[in-house]
Short mmCIF file of C-alpha atoms in Angstrom, two decimals:
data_model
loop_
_atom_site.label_atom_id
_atom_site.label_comp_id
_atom_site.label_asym_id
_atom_site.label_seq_id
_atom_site.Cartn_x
_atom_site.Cartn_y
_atom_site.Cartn_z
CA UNK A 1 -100.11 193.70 142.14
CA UNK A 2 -102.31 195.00 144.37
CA UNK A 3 -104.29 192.82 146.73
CA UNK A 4 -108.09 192.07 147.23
CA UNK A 5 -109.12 193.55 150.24
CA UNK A 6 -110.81 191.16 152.37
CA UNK A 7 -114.52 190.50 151.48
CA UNK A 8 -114.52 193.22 148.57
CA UNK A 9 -117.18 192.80 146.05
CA UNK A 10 -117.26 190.50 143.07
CA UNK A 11 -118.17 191.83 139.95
CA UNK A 12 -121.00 189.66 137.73
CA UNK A 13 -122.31 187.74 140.52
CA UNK A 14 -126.24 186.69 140.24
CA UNK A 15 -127.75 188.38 142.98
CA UNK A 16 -129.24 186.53 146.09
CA UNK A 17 -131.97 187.03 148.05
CA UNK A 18 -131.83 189.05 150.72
CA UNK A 19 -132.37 188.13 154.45
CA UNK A 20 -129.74 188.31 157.43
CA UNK A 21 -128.87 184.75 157.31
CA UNK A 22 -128.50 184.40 153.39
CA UNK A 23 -126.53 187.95 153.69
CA UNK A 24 -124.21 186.48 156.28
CA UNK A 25 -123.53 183.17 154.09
CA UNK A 26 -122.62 185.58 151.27
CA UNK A 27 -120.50 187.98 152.97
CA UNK A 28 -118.42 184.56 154.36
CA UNK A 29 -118.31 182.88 150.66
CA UNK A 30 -116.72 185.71 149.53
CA UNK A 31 -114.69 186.70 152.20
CA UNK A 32 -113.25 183.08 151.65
CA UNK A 33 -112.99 183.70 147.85
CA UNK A 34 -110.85 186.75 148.88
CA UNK A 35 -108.91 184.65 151.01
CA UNK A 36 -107.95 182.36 148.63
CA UNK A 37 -107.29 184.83 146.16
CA UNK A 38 -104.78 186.80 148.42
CA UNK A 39 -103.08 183.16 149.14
CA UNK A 40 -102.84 182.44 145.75
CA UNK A 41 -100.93 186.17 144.70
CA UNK A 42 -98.64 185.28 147.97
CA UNK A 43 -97.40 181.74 147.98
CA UNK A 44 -96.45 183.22 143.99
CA UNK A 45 -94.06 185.62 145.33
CA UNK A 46 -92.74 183.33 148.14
CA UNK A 47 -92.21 180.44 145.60
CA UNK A 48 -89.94 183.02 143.54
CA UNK A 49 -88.29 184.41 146.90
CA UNK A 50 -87.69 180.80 148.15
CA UNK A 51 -86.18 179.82 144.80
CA UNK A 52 -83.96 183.08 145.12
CA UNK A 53 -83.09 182.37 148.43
CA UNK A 54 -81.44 178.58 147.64
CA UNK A 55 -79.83 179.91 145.17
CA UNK A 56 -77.70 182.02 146.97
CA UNK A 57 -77.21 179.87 149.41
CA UNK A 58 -75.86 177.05 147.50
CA UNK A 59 -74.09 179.58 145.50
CA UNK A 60 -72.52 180.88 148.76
CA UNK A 61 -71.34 177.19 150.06
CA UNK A 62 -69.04 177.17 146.73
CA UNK A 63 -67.42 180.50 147.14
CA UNK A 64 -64.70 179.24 149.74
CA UNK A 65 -63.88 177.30 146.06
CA UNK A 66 -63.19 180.49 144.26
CA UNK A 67 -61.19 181.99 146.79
CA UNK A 68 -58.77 179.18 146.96
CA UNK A 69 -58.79 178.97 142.89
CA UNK A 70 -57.62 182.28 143.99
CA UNK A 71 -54.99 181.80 146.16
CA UNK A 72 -53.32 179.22 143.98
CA UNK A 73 -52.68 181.66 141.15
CA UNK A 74 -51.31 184.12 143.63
CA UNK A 75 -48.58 181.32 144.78
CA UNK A 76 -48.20 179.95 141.34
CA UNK A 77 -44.59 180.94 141.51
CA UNK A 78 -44.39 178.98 144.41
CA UNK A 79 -43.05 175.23 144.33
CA UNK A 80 -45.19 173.22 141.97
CA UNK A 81 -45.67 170.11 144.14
CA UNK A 82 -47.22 172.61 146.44
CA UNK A 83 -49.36 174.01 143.66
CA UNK A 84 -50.55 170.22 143.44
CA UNK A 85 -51.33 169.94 147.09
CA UNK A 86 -53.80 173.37 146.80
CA UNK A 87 -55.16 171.56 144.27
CA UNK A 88 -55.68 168.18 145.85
CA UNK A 89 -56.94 170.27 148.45
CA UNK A 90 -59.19 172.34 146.58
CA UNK A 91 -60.95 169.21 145.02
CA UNK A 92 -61.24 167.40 148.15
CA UNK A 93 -63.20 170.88 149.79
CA UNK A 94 -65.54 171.08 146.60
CA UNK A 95 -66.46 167.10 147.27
CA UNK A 96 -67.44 167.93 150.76
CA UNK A 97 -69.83 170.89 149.85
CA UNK A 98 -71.30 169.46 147.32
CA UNK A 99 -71.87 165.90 150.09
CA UNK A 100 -73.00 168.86 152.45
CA UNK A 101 -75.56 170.16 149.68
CA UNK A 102 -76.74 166.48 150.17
CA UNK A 103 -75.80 164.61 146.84
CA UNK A 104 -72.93 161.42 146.99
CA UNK A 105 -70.24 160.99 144.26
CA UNK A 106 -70.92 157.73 142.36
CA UNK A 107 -67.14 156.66 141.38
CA UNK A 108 -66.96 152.89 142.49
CA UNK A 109 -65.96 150.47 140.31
CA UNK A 110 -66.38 146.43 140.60
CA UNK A 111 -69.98 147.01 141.57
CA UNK A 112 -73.26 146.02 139.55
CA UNK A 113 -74.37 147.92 136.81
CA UNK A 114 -76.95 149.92 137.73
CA UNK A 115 -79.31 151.77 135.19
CA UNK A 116 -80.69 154.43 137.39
CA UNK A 117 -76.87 155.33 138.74
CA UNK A 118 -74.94 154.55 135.73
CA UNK A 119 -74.95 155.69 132.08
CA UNK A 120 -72.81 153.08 130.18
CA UNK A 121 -70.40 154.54 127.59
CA UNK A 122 -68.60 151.53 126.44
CA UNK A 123 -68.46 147.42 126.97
CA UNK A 124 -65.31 145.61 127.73
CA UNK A 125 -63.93 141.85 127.84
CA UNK A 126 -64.81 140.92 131.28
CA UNK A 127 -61.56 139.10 130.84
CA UNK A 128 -59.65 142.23 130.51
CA UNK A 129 -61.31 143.97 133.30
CA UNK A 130 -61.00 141.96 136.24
CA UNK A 131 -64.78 142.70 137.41
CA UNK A 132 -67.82 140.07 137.13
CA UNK A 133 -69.86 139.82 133.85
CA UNK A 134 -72.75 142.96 133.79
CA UNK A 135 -70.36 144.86 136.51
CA UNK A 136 -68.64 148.19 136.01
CA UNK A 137 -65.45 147.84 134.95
CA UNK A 138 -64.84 151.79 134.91
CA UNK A 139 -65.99 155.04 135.53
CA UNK A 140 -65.12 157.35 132.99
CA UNK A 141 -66.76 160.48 134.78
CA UNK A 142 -68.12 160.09 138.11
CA UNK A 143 -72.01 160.93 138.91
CA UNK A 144 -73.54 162.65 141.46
CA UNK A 145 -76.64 162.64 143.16
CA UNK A 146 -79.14 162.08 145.91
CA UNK A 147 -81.06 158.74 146.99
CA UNK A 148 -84.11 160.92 145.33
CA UNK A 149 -82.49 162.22 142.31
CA UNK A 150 -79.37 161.91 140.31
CA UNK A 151 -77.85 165.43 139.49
CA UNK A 152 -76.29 162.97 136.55
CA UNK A 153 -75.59 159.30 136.19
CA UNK A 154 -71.86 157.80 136.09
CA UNK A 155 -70.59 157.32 132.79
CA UNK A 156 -69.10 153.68 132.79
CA UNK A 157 -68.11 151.05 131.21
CA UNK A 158 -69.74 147.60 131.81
CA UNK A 159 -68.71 143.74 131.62
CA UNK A 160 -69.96 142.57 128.84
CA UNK A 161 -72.51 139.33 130.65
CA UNK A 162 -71.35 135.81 128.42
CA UNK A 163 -74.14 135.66 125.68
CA UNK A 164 -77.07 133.76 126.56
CA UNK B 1 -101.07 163.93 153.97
CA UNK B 2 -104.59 163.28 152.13
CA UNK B 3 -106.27 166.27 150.93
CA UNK B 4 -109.73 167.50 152.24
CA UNK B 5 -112.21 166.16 149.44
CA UNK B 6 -114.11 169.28 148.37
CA UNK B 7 -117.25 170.34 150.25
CA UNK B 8 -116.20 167.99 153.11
CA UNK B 9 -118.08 168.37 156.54
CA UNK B 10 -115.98 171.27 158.71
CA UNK B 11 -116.43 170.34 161.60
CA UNK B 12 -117.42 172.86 164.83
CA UNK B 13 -119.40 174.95 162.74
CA UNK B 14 -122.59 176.79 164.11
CA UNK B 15 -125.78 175.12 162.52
CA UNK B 16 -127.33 177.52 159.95
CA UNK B 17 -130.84 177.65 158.71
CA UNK B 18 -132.47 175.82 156.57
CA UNK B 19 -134.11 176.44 153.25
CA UNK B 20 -132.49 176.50 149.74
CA UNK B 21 -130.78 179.62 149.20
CA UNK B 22 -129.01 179.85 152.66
CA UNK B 23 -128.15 175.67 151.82
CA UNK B 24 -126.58 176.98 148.61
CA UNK B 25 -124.48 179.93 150.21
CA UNK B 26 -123.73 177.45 152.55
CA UNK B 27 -122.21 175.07 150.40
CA UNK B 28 -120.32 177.03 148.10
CA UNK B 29 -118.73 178.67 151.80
CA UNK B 30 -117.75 175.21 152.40
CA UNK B 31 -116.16 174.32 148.65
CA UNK B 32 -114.17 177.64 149.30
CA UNK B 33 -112.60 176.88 152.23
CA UNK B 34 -112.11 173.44 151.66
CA UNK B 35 -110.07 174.97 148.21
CA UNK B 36 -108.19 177.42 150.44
CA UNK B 37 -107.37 174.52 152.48
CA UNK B 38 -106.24 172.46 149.41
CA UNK B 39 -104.02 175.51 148.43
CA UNK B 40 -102.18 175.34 151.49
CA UNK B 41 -101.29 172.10 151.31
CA UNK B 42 -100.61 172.10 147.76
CA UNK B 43 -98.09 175.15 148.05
CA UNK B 44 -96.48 173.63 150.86
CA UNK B 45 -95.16 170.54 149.33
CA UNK B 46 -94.43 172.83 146.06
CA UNK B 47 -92.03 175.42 148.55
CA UNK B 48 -89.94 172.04 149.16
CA UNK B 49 -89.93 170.72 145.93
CA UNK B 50 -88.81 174.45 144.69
CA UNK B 51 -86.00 174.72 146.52
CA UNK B 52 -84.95 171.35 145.88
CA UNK B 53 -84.80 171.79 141.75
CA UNK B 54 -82.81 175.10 142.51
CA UNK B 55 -80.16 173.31 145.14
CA UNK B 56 -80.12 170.52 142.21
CA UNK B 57 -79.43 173.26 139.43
CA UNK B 58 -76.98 175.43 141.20
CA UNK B 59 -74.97 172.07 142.05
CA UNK B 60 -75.24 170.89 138.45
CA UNK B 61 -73.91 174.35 137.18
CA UNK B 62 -70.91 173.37 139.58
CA UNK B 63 -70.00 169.96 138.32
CA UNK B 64 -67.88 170.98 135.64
CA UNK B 65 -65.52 172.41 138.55
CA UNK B 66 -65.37 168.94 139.88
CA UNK B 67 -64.51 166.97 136.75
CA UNK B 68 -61.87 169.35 135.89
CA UNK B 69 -59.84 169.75 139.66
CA UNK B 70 -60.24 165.63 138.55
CA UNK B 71 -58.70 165.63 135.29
CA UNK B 72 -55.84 168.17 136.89
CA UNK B 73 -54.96 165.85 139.25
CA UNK B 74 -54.83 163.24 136.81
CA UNK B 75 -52.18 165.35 134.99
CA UNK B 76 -50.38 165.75 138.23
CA UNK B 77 -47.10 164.41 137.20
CA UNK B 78 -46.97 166.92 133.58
CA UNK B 79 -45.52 170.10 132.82
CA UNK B 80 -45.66 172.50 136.38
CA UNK B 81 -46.85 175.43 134.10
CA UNK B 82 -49.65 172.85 132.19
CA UNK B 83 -51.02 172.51 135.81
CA UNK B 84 -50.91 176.55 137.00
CA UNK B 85 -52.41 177.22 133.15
CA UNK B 86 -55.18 174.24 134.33
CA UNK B 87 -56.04 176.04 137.53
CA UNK B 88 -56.18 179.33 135.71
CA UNK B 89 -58.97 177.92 133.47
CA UNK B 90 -60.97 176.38 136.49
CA UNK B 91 -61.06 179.77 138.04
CA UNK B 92 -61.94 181.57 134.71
CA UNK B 93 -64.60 178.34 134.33
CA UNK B 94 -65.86 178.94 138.61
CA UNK B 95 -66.36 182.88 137.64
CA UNK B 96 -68.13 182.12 134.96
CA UNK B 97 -70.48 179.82 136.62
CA UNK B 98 -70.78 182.35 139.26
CA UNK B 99 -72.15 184.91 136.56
CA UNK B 100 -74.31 182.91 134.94
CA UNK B 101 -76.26 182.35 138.25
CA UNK B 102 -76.26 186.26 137.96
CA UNK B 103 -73.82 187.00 140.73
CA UNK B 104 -71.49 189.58 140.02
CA UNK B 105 -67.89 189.65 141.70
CA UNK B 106 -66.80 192.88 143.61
CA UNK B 107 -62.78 193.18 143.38
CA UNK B 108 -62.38 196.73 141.80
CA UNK B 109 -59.81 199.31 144.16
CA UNK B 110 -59.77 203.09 143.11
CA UNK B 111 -63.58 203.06 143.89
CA UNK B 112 -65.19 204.81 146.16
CA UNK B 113 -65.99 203.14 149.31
CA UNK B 114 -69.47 202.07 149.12
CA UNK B 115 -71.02 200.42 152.85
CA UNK B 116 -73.52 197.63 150.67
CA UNK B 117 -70.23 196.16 149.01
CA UNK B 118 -67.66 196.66 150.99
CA UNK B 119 -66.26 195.39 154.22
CA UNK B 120 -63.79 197.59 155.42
CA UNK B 121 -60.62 195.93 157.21
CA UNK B 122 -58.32 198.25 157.24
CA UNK B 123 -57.88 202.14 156.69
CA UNK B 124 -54.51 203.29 154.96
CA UNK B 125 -52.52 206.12 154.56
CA UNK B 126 -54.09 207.87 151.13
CA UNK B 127 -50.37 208.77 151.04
CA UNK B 128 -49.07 205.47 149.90
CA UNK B 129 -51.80 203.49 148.53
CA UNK B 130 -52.32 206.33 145.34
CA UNK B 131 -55.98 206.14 145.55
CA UNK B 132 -58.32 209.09 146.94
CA UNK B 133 -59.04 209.10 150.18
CA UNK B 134 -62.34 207.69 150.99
CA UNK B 135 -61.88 205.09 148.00
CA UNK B 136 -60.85 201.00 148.13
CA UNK B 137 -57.21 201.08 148.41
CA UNK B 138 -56.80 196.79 148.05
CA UNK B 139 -59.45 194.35 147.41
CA UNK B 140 -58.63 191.48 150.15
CA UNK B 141 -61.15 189.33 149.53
CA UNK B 142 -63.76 189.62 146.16
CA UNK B 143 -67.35 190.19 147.11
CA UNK B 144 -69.91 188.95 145.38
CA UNK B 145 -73.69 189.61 144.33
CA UNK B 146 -76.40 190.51 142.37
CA UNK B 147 -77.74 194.16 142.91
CA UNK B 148 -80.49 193.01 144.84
CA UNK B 149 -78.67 190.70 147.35
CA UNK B 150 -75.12 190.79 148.39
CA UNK B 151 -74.08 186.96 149.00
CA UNK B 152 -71.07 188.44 150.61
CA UNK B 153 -69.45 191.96 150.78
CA UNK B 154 -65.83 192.54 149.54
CA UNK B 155 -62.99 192.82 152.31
CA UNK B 156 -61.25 195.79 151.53
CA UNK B 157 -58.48 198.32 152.84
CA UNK B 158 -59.98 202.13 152.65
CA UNK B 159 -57.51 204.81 152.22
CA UNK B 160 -58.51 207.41 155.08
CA UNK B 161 -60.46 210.26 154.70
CA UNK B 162 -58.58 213.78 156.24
CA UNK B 163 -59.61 214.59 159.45
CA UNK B 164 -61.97 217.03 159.63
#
């Protein structure tokens, strides 16, 4: 992986007349094709670097999670209502790194249905449900995701709308 | 954030004779560096957009954490040891994760101390921990990493070495 050095030759080129301003044009062309060439073979390994680097970062954020999956077990003789609150409390710190990673939990209820938020798994008698007609009624499994991109829709279950 | 159309004007340039050849040189010089330019831009907005499908795949891997410290809660009010045998399968489920994103976790005492894995945070008496001296007597806190990259070192307890 060896770079090009800087204005090295290129094989199988026609050849050009010769002349100091022709010569000059030439030796910048190719200096620029060199260029490009070495910025090509380097934004390669920084894209592979870069991609390395966020995953250890975001790997990182959730290791406080692992240590207090930890911890639990260690106290797991321990009282079980407080086994509960570690738990409640673990759950609660894995929601805020994954808000601080930048992506919202989608678990509301009672609010329109909304196709690029919300997969729907089942329909139910707006009757029953208490919400408006083509509302979700409930989420079965809550999404995630960014304004930008979901990381996965909401699976829910929507009022059926009266039949038109 | 348009691109530079290829072969555009650069402007500031010396003025370079006329005459076809040196026009020719001339213009593929300018197509090169108007591709170089290109390139940069190009790369620039691929960086972002690389490390923003890795942050969305390393959260993803993580979700299944999520939904399950849910559907423990859920179960709150069962059997104490249904609960402790829940969290035990979230952290079996976290490690996992952790592996499969090809990070390794450090929590092995008896070895010997090694400076890119361990944190030392205490020195002991070889005496009572029944390891060598010079080797992890307790893991405090798991490491974790990938051969390359460390994300964090183990916090460990060294059993001390005899004066020399």
């Amino acid at each position: 992986m060896s770079e090009i050095p800087e204005a090295g030759p290129a094989p199988g080129t026609a050849p050009v007349p010769a002349g100091p301003d022709a010569a000059e044009l030439e030796d910048r062309w190719r200096r620029t094709l060199a260029d490009l060439d070495n910025l090509r073979k380097r934004y390669a390994r920084e894209l592979a670097r870069e991609r390395e680097a966020e995953r250890e970062r975001v790997t990182t954020a959730f290791l406080p999670v692992l240590d207090n999956l930890d911890l639990a077990l260690q106290h797991a003789g321990a009282d079980p209502q407080s086994i509960i609150d570690g738990v409640r409390a673990l759950r609660e710190q894995a929601l805020a790194i994954v808000a601080g990673l930048g992506f919202r939990r989608e678990d509301q209820a009672g609010i329109p249905f909304d196709p690029t938020r919300h997969e729907v798994v089942g329909v139910v008698d707006p009757a029953g449900s208490q919400v408006a007609p083509g509302a979700v009624a409930q989420v079965l499994r809550p999404g995630y995701g960014s304004p930008e991109h979901q990381l996965r829709p909401a699976a829910v279950t929507v009022a059926q709308r009266p039949e038109s």
